[in-house]
Amino acid sequence: MAAVAVHQFAPCITCHAWSPDQSMVAFCPNNNEVHIYKLLQDKWEKVHVLQKHDQLVSGIDWSGTSNRIVSVSHDRNSYVWNQEGPEWVPTLVILRLNRAALCVQWSPKENKFAVGSGAKNVCICYYEGENNWWVSKVIRKKHNSSVTGVAWHPNNILLATTSTDGKCRVFSTFIKGVDARESKTGSSSDPKFGEQIVQLDLSSSWAFGVKWSPSGNTLAYVGHNSMIYFVDDVGPSPLAQNVAFRYLPLRDVLFVSEKMVIGVGYDCNPMVFAADKSGLWSFIRFLGERKESSSGPKSGSQFSEAFGKFYGQSRQGLSSDTVEPSKIQGAAHDNCINCIELLKQKGSKTKRFSTSGMDGKVVIWDLENQQDLKEYL
Amino acid sequence: MMAGAEKIVEADNSEAIITRIEHKSRKIESLLKQNKPVEALKTALEGSPPVTRDERCKSANWIVVHRALMAIKNVEGMFSSLDPEYYDILMKYLYRGLSTGDRPTCDQCLRVHEKLTERAGLGCILRSLADTVNTV
């Protein structure tokens, strides 16, 4: 069993993030709060409730080194939370948005964070020590619709975004005074803040869930048309692979290694994608338990009934019971998974990750015993 | 599973497209006479949908696909010789067929839809719904 722990925290969870030592998890239980739970003697206890937002908290990220939580909400605000003793103290970050904030991520060096919004822009926030506040610089151009996902390249400067306009874009977020100059010759070769490096026009439908591979060589994101896109050589002439699969669309992805990606979404079951030796990506299998019904697409009984009615008209004498209702036995999640997070481990190889979804569960997965996947780790 | 690099396809003018469709139509009639309905369907689906906004071209192509589709008697058998690369485009035409409301067309489309969904999965249906650019 790849799912090693399942816990029901709330009726529904929008997003989650782990503390640096992974002893605590922060999530939004589909309301305007952030709940932090700690594992104490094999039981999860609620230890903090962060209450500052007025509307749904759509994104949470917990920085691994500096132990800061950033939360963004539909109320168009963002707070950076610092732990001072037993309390979490919020600092408002004025994003200057006129639409909801949808997603957030700390940069690798944790000196910046990016916020995607429904205002068709991305805010890059950095800390200004002189005035003791966080400043927001907005990338206003290029996006034609809501920004659904943001992902930092390991170099702390490039940012990839996905949008409901179907495109994935990579921008430079170079900020003078915050980022060190890469070139020694001067500022002319450094890309300016907000400059678009590349625009990937691979999907004709909403794009979600963009992530970079650990080295930053490969980019992956998903489309709402049940496709996943892998891009190598991100730059003027990118090498893209469009992988179509037979299941319901994904919402988020995670690079477990350079050659393995886990996708999560509406099938409530993590999907494993891997690249073979020639670099060709394909779907390997589902990670969790899955009972495939032989007569038709797997589904809960409501879905099967609908299919039965759909085909019932043309059956002329055949009963519509031939499409059996089949409930997935033993599946970890029973509703859409919308968030997947890496669980850092001591040692080099990543093997564990967590998922949260609309069923309000957080599930921890371990690839340790998945023998057929070992070659990709 | 399907994987491929993106290609930029040049859109021709309507006359050229209609001519190509007429050429396809003749080929399809010939294949049907030779009792090769699956080959006929493949021929019909090739080069579809026409890269154009001209509704006449899209309708002309639909007529040709419809002709081949209705000639299929053995739906189950068809799938053993239809390559997966045709699944997504076939699904789009099935929905066009279902939207006609014509009883024999709908019956055939439903029969094929059931088998196609078994083969290609829900992802295929999603792709036919989500693609608002390459419509049939």
PDB file of C-alpha atoms in Angstrom, chain B residues 11 17 70 76 80 87-89 104 114 119 125 131:
ATOM      1  CA  ALA B  11      -4.819  26.977 -42.603  1.00  0.00           C
ATOM      2  CA  ILE B  17     -10.360  22.400 -48.159  1.00  0.00           C
ATOM      3  CA  MET B  70     -23.169   4.948 -40.497  1.00  0.00           C
ATOM      4  CA  GLU B  76     -16.728  -3.902 -31.484  1.00  0.00           C
ATOM      5  CA  SER B  80      -9.565  -3.750 -33.092  1.00  0.00           C
ATOM      6  CA  TYR B  87      -9.921   8.281 -30.745  1.00  0.00           C
ATOM      7  CA  ASP B  88     -10.011  11.950 -29.808  1.00  0.00           C
ATOM      8  CA  ILE B  89     -11.202  13.176 -33.203  1.00  0.00           C
ATOM      9  CA  PRO B 104     -30.532   6.515 -36.683  1.00  0.00           C
ATOM     10  CA  GLU B 114     -20.030   3.305 -25.418  1.00  0.00           C
ATOM     11  CA  ARG B 119     -11.274   2.020 -24.951  1.00  0.00           C
ATOM     12  CA  ILE B 125     -14.548  12.803 -23.571  1.00  0.00           C
ATOM     13  CA  ASP B 131     -11.004  21.841 -27.057  1.00  0.00           C
TER      14      ASP B 131
END
